[in-house]
CSV table of C-alpha atoms and ligand atoms in Angstrom, one decimal:
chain,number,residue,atom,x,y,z
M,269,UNK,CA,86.5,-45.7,-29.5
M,270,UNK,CA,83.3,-43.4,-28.5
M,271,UNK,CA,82.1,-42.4,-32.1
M,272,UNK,CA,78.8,-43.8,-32.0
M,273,UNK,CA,75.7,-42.1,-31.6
M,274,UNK,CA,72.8,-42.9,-29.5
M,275,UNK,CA,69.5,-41.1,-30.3
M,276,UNK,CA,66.1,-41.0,-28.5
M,277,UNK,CA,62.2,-40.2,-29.7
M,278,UNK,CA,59.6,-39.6,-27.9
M,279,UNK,CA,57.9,-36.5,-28.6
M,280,UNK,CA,54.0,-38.3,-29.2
M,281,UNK,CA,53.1,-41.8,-28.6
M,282,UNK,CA,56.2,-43.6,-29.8
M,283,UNK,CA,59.0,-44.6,-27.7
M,284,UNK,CA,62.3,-44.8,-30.2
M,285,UNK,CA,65.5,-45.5,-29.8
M,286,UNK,CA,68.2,-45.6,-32.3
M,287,UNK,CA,71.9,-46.5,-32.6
M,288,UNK,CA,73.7,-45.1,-35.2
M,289,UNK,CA,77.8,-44.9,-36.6
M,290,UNK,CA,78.4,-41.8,-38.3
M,291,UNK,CA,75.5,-41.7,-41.1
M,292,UNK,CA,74.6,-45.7,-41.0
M,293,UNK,CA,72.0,-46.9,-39.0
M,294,UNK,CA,72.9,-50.0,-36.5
M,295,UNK,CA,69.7,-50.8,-34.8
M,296,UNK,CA,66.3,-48.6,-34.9
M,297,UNK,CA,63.8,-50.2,-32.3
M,298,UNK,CA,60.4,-48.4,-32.0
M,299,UNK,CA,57.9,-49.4,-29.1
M,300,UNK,CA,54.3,-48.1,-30.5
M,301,UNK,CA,51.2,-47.1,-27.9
M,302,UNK,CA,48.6,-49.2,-29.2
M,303,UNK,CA,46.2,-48.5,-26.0
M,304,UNK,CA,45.4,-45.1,-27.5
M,305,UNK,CA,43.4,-47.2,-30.5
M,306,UNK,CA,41.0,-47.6,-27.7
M,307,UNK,CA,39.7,-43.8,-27.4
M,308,UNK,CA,40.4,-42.8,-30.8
M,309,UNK,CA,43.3,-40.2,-30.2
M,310,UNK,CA,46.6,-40.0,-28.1
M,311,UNK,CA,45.9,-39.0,-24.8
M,312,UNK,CA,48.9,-37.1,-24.3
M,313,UNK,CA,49.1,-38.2,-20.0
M,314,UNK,CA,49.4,-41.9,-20.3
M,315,UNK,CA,51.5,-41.1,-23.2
M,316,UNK,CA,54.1,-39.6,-20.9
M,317,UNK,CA,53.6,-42.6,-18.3
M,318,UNK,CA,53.9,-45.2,-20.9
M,319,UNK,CA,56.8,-43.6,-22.0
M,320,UNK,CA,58.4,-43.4,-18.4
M,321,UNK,CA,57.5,-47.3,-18.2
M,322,UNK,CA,59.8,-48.4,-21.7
M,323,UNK,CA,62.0,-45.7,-22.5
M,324,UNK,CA,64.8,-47.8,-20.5
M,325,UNK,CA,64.0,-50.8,-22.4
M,326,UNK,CA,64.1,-49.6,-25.5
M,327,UNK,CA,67.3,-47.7,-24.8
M,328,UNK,CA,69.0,-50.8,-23.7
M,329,UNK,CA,67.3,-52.8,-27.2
M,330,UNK,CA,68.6,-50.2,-29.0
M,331,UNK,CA,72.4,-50.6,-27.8
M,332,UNK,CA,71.9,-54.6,-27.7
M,333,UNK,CA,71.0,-54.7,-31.1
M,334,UNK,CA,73.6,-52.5,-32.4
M,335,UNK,CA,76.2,-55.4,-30.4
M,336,UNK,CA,77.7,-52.3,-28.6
M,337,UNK,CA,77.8,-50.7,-24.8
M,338,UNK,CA,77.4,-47.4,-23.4
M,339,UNK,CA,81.1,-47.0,-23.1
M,340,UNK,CA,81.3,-46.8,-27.2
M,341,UNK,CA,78.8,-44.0,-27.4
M,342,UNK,CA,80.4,-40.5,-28.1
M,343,UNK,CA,76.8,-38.1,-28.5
M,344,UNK,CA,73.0,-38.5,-27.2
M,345,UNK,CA,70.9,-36.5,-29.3
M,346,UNK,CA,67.0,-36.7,-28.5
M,347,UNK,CA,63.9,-34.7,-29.6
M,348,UNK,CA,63.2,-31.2,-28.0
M,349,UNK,CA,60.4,-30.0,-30.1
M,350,UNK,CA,57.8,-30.1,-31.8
M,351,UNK,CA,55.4,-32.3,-29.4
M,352,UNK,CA,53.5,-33.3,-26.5
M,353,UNK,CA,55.3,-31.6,-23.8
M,354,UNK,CA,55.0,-34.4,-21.3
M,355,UNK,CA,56.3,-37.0,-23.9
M,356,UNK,CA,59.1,-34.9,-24.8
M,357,UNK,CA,60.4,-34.4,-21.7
M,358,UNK,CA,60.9,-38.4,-20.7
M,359,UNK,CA,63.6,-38.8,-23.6
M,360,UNK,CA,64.9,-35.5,-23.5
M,361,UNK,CA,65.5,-35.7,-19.9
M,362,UNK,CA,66.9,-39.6,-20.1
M,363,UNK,CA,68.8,-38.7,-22.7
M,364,UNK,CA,70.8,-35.4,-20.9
M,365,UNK,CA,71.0,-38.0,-17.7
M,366,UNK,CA,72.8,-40.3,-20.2
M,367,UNK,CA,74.8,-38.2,-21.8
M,368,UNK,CA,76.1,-36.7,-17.8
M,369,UNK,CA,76.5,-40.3,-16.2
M,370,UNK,CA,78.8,-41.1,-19.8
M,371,UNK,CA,80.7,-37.8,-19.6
M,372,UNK,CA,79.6,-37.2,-23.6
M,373,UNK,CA,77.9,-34.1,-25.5
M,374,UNK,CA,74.4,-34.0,-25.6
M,375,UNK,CA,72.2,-32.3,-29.0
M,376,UNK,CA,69.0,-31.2,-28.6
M,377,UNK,CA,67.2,-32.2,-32.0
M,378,UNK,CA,64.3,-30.6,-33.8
M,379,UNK,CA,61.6,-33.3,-35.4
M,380,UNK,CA,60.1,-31.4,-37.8
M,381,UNK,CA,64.0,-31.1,-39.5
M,382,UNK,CA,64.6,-34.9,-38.8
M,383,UNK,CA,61.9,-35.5,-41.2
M,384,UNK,CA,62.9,-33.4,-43.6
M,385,UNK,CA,66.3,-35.4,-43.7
M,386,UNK,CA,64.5,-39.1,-43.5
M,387,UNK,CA,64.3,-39.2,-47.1
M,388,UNK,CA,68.6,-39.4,-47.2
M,389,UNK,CA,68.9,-41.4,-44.1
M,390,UNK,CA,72.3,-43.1,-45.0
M,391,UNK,CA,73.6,-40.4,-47.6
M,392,UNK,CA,76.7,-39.0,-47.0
M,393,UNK,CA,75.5,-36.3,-49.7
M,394,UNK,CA,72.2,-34.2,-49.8
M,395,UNK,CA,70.8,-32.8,-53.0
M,396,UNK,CA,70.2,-29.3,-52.2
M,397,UNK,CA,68.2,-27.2,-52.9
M,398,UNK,CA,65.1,-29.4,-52.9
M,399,UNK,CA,61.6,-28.8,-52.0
M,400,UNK,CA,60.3,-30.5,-48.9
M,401,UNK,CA,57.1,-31.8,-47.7
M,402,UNK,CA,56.6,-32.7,-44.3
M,403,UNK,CA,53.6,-34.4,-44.0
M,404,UNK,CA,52.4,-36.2,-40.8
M,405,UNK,CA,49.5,-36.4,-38.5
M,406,UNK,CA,50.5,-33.1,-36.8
M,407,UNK,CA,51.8,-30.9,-39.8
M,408,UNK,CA,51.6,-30.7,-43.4
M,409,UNK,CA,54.4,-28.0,-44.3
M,410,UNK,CA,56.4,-27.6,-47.3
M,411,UNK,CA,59.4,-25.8,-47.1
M,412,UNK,CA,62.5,-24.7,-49.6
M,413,UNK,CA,65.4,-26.2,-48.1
M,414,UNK,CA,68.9,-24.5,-49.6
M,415,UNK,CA,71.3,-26.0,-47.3
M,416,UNK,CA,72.0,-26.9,-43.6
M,417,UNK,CA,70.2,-24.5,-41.2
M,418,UNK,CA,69.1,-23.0,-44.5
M,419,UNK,CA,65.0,-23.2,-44.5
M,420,UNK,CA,62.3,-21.4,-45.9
M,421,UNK,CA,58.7,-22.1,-44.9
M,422,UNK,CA,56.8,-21.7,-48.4
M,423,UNK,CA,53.4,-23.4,-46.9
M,424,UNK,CA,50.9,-24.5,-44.5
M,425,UNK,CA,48.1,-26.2,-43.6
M,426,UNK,CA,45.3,-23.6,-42.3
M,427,UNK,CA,43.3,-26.0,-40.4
M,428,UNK,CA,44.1,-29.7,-40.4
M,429,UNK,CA,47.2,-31.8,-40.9
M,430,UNK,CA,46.7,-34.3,-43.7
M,431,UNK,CA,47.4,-37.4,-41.9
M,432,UNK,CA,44.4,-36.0,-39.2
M,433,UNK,CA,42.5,-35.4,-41.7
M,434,UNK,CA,42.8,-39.8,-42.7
M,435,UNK,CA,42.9,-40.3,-38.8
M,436,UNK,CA,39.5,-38.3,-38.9
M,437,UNK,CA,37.8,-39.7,-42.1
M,438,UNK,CA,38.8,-43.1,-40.8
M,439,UNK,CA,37.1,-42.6,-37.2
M,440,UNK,CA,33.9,-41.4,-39.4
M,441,UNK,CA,33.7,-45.0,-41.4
M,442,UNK,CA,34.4,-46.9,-38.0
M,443,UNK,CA,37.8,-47.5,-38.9
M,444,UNK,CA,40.7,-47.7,-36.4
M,445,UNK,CA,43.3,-45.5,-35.2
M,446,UNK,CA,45.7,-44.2,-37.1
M,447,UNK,CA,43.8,-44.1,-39.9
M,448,UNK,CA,45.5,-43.4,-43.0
M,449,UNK,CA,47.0,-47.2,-43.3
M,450,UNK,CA,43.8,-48.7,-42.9
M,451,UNK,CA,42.5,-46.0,-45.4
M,452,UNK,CA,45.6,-47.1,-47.7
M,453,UNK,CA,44.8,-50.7,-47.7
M,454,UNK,CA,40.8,-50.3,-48.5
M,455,UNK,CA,41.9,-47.5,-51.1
M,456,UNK,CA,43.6,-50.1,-52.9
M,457,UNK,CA,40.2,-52.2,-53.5
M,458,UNK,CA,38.5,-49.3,-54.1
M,459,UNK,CA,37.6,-46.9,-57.3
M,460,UNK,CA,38.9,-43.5,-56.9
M,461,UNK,CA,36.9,-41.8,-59.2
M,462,UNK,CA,33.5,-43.2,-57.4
M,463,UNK,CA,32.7,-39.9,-55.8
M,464,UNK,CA,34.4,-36.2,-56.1
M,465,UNK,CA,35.5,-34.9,-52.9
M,466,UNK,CA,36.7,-31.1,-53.0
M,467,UNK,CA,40.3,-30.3,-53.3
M,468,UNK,CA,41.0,-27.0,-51.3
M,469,UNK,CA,42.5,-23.7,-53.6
M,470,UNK,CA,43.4,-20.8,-51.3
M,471,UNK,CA,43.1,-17.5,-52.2
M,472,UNK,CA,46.8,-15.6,-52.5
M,473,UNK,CA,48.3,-18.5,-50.8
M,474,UNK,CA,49.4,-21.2,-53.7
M,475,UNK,CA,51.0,-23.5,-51.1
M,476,UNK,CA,48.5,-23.3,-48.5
M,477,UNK,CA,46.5,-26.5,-47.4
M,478,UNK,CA,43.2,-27.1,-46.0
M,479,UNK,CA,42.0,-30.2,-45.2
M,480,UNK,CA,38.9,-29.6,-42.9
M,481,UNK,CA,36.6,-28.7,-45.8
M,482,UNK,CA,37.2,-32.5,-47.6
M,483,UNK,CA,36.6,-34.0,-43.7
M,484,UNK,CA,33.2,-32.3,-43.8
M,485,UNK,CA,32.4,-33.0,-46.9
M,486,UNK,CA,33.1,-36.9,-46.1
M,487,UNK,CA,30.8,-36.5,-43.1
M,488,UNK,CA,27.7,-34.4,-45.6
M,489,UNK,CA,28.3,-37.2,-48.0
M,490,UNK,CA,27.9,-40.0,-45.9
M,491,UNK,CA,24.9,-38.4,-43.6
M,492,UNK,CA,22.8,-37.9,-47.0
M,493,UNK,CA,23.6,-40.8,-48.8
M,494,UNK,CA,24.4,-43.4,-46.4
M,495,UNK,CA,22.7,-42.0,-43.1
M,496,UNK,CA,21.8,-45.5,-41.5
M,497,UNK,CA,25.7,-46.5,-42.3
M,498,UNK,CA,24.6,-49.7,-44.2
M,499,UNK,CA,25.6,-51.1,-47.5
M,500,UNK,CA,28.4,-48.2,-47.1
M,501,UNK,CA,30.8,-48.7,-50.4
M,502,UNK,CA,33.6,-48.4,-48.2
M,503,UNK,CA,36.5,-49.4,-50.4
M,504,UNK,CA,35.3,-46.5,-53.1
M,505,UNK,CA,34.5,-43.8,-50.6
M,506,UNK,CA,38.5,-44.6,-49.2
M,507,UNK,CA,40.2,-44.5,-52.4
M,508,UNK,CA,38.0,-41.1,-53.5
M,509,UNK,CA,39.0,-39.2,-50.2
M,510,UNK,CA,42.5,-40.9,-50.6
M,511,UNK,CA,43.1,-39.4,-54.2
M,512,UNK,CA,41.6,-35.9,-53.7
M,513,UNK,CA,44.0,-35.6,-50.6
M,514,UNK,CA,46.9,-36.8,-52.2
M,515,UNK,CA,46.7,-34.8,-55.4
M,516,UNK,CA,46.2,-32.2,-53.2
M,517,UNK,CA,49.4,-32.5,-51.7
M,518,UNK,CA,51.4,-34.0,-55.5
M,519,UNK,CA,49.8,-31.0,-57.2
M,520,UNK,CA,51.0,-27.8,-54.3
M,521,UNK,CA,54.7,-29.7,-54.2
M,522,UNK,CA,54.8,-30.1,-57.9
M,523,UNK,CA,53.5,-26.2,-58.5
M,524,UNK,CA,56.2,-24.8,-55.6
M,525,UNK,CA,58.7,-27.1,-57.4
M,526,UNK,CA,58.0,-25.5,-61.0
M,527,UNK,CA,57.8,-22.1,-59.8
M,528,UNK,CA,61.3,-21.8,-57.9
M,529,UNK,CA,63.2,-23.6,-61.2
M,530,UNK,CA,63.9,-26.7,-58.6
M,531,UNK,CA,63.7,-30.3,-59.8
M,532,UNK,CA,64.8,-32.3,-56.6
M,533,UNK,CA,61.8,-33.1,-54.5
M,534,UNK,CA,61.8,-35.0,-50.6
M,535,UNK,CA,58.4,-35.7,-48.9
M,536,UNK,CA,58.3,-37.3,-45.4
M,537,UNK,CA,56.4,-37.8,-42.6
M,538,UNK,CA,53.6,-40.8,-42.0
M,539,UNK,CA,51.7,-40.2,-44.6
M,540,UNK,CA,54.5,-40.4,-47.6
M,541,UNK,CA,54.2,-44.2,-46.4
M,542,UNK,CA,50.8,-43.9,-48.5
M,543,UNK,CA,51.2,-45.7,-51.5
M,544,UNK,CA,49.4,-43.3,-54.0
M,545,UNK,CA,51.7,-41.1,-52.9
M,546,UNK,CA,54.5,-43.0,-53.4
M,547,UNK,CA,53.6,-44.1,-56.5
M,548,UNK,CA,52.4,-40.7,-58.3
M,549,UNK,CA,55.7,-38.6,-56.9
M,550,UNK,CA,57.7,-41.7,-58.3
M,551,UNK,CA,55.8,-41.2,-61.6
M,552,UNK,CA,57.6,-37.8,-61.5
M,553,UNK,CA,61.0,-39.1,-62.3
M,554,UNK,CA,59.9,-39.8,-65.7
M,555,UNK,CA,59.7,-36.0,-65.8
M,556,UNK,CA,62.9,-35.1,-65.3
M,557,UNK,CA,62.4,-34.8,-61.5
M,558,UNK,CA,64.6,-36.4,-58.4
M,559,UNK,CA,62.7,-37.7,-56.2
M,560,UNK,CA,63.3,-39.0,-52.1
M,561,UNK,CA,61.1,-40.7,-50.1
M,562,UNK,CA,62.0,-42.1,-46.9
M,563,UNK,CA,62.4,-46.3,-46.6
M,564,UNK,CA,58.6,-46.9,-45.0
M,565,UNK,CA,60.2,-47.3,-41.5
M,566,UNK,CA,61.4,-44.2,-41.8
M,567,UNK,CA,58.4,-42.1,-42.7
M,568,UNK,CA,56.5,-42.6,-39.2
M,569,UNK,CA,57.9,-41.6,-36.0
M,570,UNK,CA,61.4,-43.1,-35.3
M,571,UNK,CA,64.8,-41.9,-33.8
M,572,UNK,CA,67.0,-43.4,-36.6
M,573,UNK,CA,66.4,-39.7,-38.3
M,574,UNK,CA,66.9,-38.1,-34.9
M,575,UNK,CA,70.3,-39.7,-34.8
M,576,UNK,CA,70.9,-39.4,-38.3
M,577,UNK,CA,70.0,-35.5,-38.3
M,578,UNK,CA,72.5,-35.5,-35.4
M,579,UNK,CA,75.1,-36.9,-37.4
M,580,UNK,CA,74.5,-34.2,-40.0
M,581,UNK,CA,74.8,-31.4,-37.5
M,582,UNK,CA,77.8,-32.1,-36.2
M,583,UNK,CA,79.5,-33.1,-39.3
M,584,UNK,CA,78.4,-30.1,-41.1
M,585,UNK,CA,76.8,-27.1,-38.2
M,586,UNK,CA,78.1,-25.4,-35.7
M,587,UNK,CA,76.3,-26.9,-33.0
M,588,UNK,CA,75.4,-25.7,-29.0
M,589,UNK,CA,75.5,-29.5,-27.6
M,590,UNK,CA,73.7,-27.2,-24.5
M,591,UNK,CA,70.2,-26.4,-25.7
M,592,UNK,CA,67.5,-26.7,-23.1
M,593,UNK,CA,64.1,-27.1,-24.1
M,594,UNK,CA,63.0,-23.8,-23.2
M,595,UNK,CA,64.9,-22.8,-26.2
M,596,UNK,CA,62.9,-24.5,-28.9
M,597,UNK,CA,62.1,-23.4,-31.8
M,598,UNK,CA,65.6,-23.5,-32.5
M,599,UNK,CA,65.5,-24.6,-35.9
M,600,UNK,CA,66.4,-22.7,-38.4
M,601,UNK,CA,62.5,-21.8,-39.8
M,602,UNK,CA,61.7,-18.4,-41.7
M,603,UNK,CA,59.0,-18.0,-43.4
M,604,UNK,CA,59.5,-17.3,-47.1
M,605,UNK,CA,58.9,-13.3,-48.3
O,733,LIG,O1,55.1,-38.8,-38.6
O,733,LIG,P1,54.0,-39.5,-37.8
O,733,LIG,O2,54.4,-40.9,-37.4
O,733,LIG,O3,53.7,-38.8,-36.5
O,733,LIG,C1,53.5,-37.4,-36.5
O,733,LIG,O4,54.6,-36.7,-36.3
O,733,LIG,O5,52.4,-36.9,-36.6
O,733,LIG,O6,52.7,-39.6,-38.7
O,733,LIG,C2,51.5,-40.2,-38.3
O,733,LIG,C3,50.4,-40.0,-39.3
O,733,LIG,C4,49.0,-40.5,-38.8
O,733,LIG,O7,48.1,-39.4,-39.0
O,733,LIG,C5,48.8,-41.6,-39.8
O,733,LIG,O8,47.4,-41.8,-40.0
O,733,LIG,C6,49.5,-41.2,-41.0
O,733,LIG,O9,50.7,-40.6,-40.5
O,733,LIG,N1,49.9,-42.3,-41.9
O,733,LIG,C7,49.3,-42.5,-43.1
O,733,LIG,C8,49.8,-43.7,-43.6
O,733,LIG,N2,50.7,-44.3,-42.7
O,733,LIG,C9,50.7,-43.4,-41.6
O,733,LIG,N3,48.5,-41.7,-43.8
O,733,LIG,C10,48.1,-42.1,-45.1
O,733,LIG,N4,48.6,-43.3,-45.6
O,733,LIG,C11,49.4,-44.1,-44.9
O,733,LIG,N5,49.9,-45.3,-45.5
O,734,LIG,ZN1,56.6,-37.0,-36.9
């Protein structure tokens, strides 16, 4: 029987593949770019070749793993937006060729929405309405999210996306890339009240985020007080950046939260892997709140949620299995009034 679903990722530097029946998960294999460590930011061409050179592998891991064959897959679904166009286009493309050569439907997949569903990967029932962050190394958005195809944008970031901002605090202490893990780990060590870094209010826009002021406020703080880099208290300066960003984010989803009378609550995206985040949204359940975070696996790039929001479309959308990429955006975004 063809009622399995195959779904690809590759819309920045991580080649995914994922094999899923229905709304369970059989095999999830993720290939990572690690060269990009080496200039400090994903160069978005040998992203695209890399991807060229494994996206067949992973594929094939991906079906292995699941102990199935190409003949029991029924729908391809792989990413059409939002990413490096290059990168998108290797498992879009492979995908479409896949879903031809099998003679199945093909679904073109948003990944901003995929992440908004991580946090219920394996539910067969979603909470709505709940108030969703997405935050990542490429957005930091938090939306109200009433139903299926049922969004409203209710913030931004102005500037920065929080997970850039760690990537770009790290690179100034001659940390590695990504940075927000490695920030984690040290912030664990650390004392987070050791130094103040600002927390961004913006005027007339409550959930609004702005993250470039704490970055330069990192780099003033370690030019004046540090500026020969030695004897830098790097575990404290971590876990002080690490708190004023996260609060920043805990306080605007806990404020948009109160406001619209809604106690269910869903972050995603890499940086809900960050353990003070983790831990203080958790702390909310003691308030009355339900809260979802994705299983860590889940929060960083990976095509078990691309296949998962698949499953969710067709189950419960009308879908167009013929979306081209030209179409995007083609979720179903409006900002709120
Ligand atoms: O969702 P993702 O894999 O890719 C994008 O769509 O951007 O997110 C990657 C981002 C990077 O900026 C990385 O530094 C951040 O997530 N990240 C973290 C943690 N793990 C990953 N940030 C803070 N703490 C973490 N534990
Ligand atoms: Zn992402």
């Amino acid at each position: 029987m063809k009622d399995l679903i195959l779904a690809i990722e590759t819309s920045c530097d991580e080649t995914a593949a994922a094999v899923l029946k229905g709304r369970e998960v059989l095999s999830n294999i993720i290939s990572s770019q690690k060269f990009h460590n080496t200039y400090g930011g994903i160069v978005p061409e040998l992203a695209s070749r890399a991807h060229i050179k494994t996206i067949d592998i992973i594929v094939n891991r991906a079906i292995r793993e699941a102990a199935t064959s190409p003949e029991q897959i029924g729908l391809v679904a792989a990413t059409a937006g939002p990413g490096l166009i290059g990168s998108l286009l290797v498992g879009f493309n492979f995908a479409k060729a896949f879903a031809i050569s099998e003679g199945i439907n093909f679904i073109a997949i948003d990944h901003i929405e995929s992440h908004i569903f991580s946090p219920f990967i394996g539910s067969e029932n979603i909470d709505f309405p709940f108030i969703s962050l997405v935050v990542s190394g490429g957005h930091t958005i938090l939306f109200l999210v009433m139903h299926y195809d049922n969004y409203k944008i209710l913030g931004n970031t102005l500037d920065d996306a929080a997970g850039e901002a760690f990537d770009k605090v790290a690179k100034m202490l001659g940390l590695g890339y990504p940075g927000g893990p490695e920030i984690d780990r040290l912030s664990e060590k650390g004392n987070e009240n050791f130094h103040e870094f600002p927390q961004a209010d913006i005027k007339n826009n409550p959930y609004g985020f702005s993250f470039s002021g704490i970055k330069t406020s990192v780099l003033y703080y370690l030019r004046k007080n540090y500026p020969d880099g030695k004897n830098l208290p790097l575990n404290d300066i971590c876990a002080s950046f690490r708190k004023s960003v996260i609060m920043s984010l805990v306080n605007k989803t806990l404020n948009a939260a109160d406001n619209l009378g809604i106690k269910t609550i869903a972050v995603s995206g890499g940086v809900s892997a960050n353990s003070l985040l983790r831990k203080e949204l958790y702390r909310l359940e003691s308030r009355g709140y339900k809260v979802f975070l994705p299983e860590t696996r889940y929060s960083t790039d990976n095509a078990a949620m691309i296949g998962y929001n698949a499953y969710l479309k067709s189950k419960f959308c009308d879908v167009d299995y013929n979306y081209q990429i030209s179409s995007y955006p083609y979720a179903n975004f409006s900002y709120a009034t």
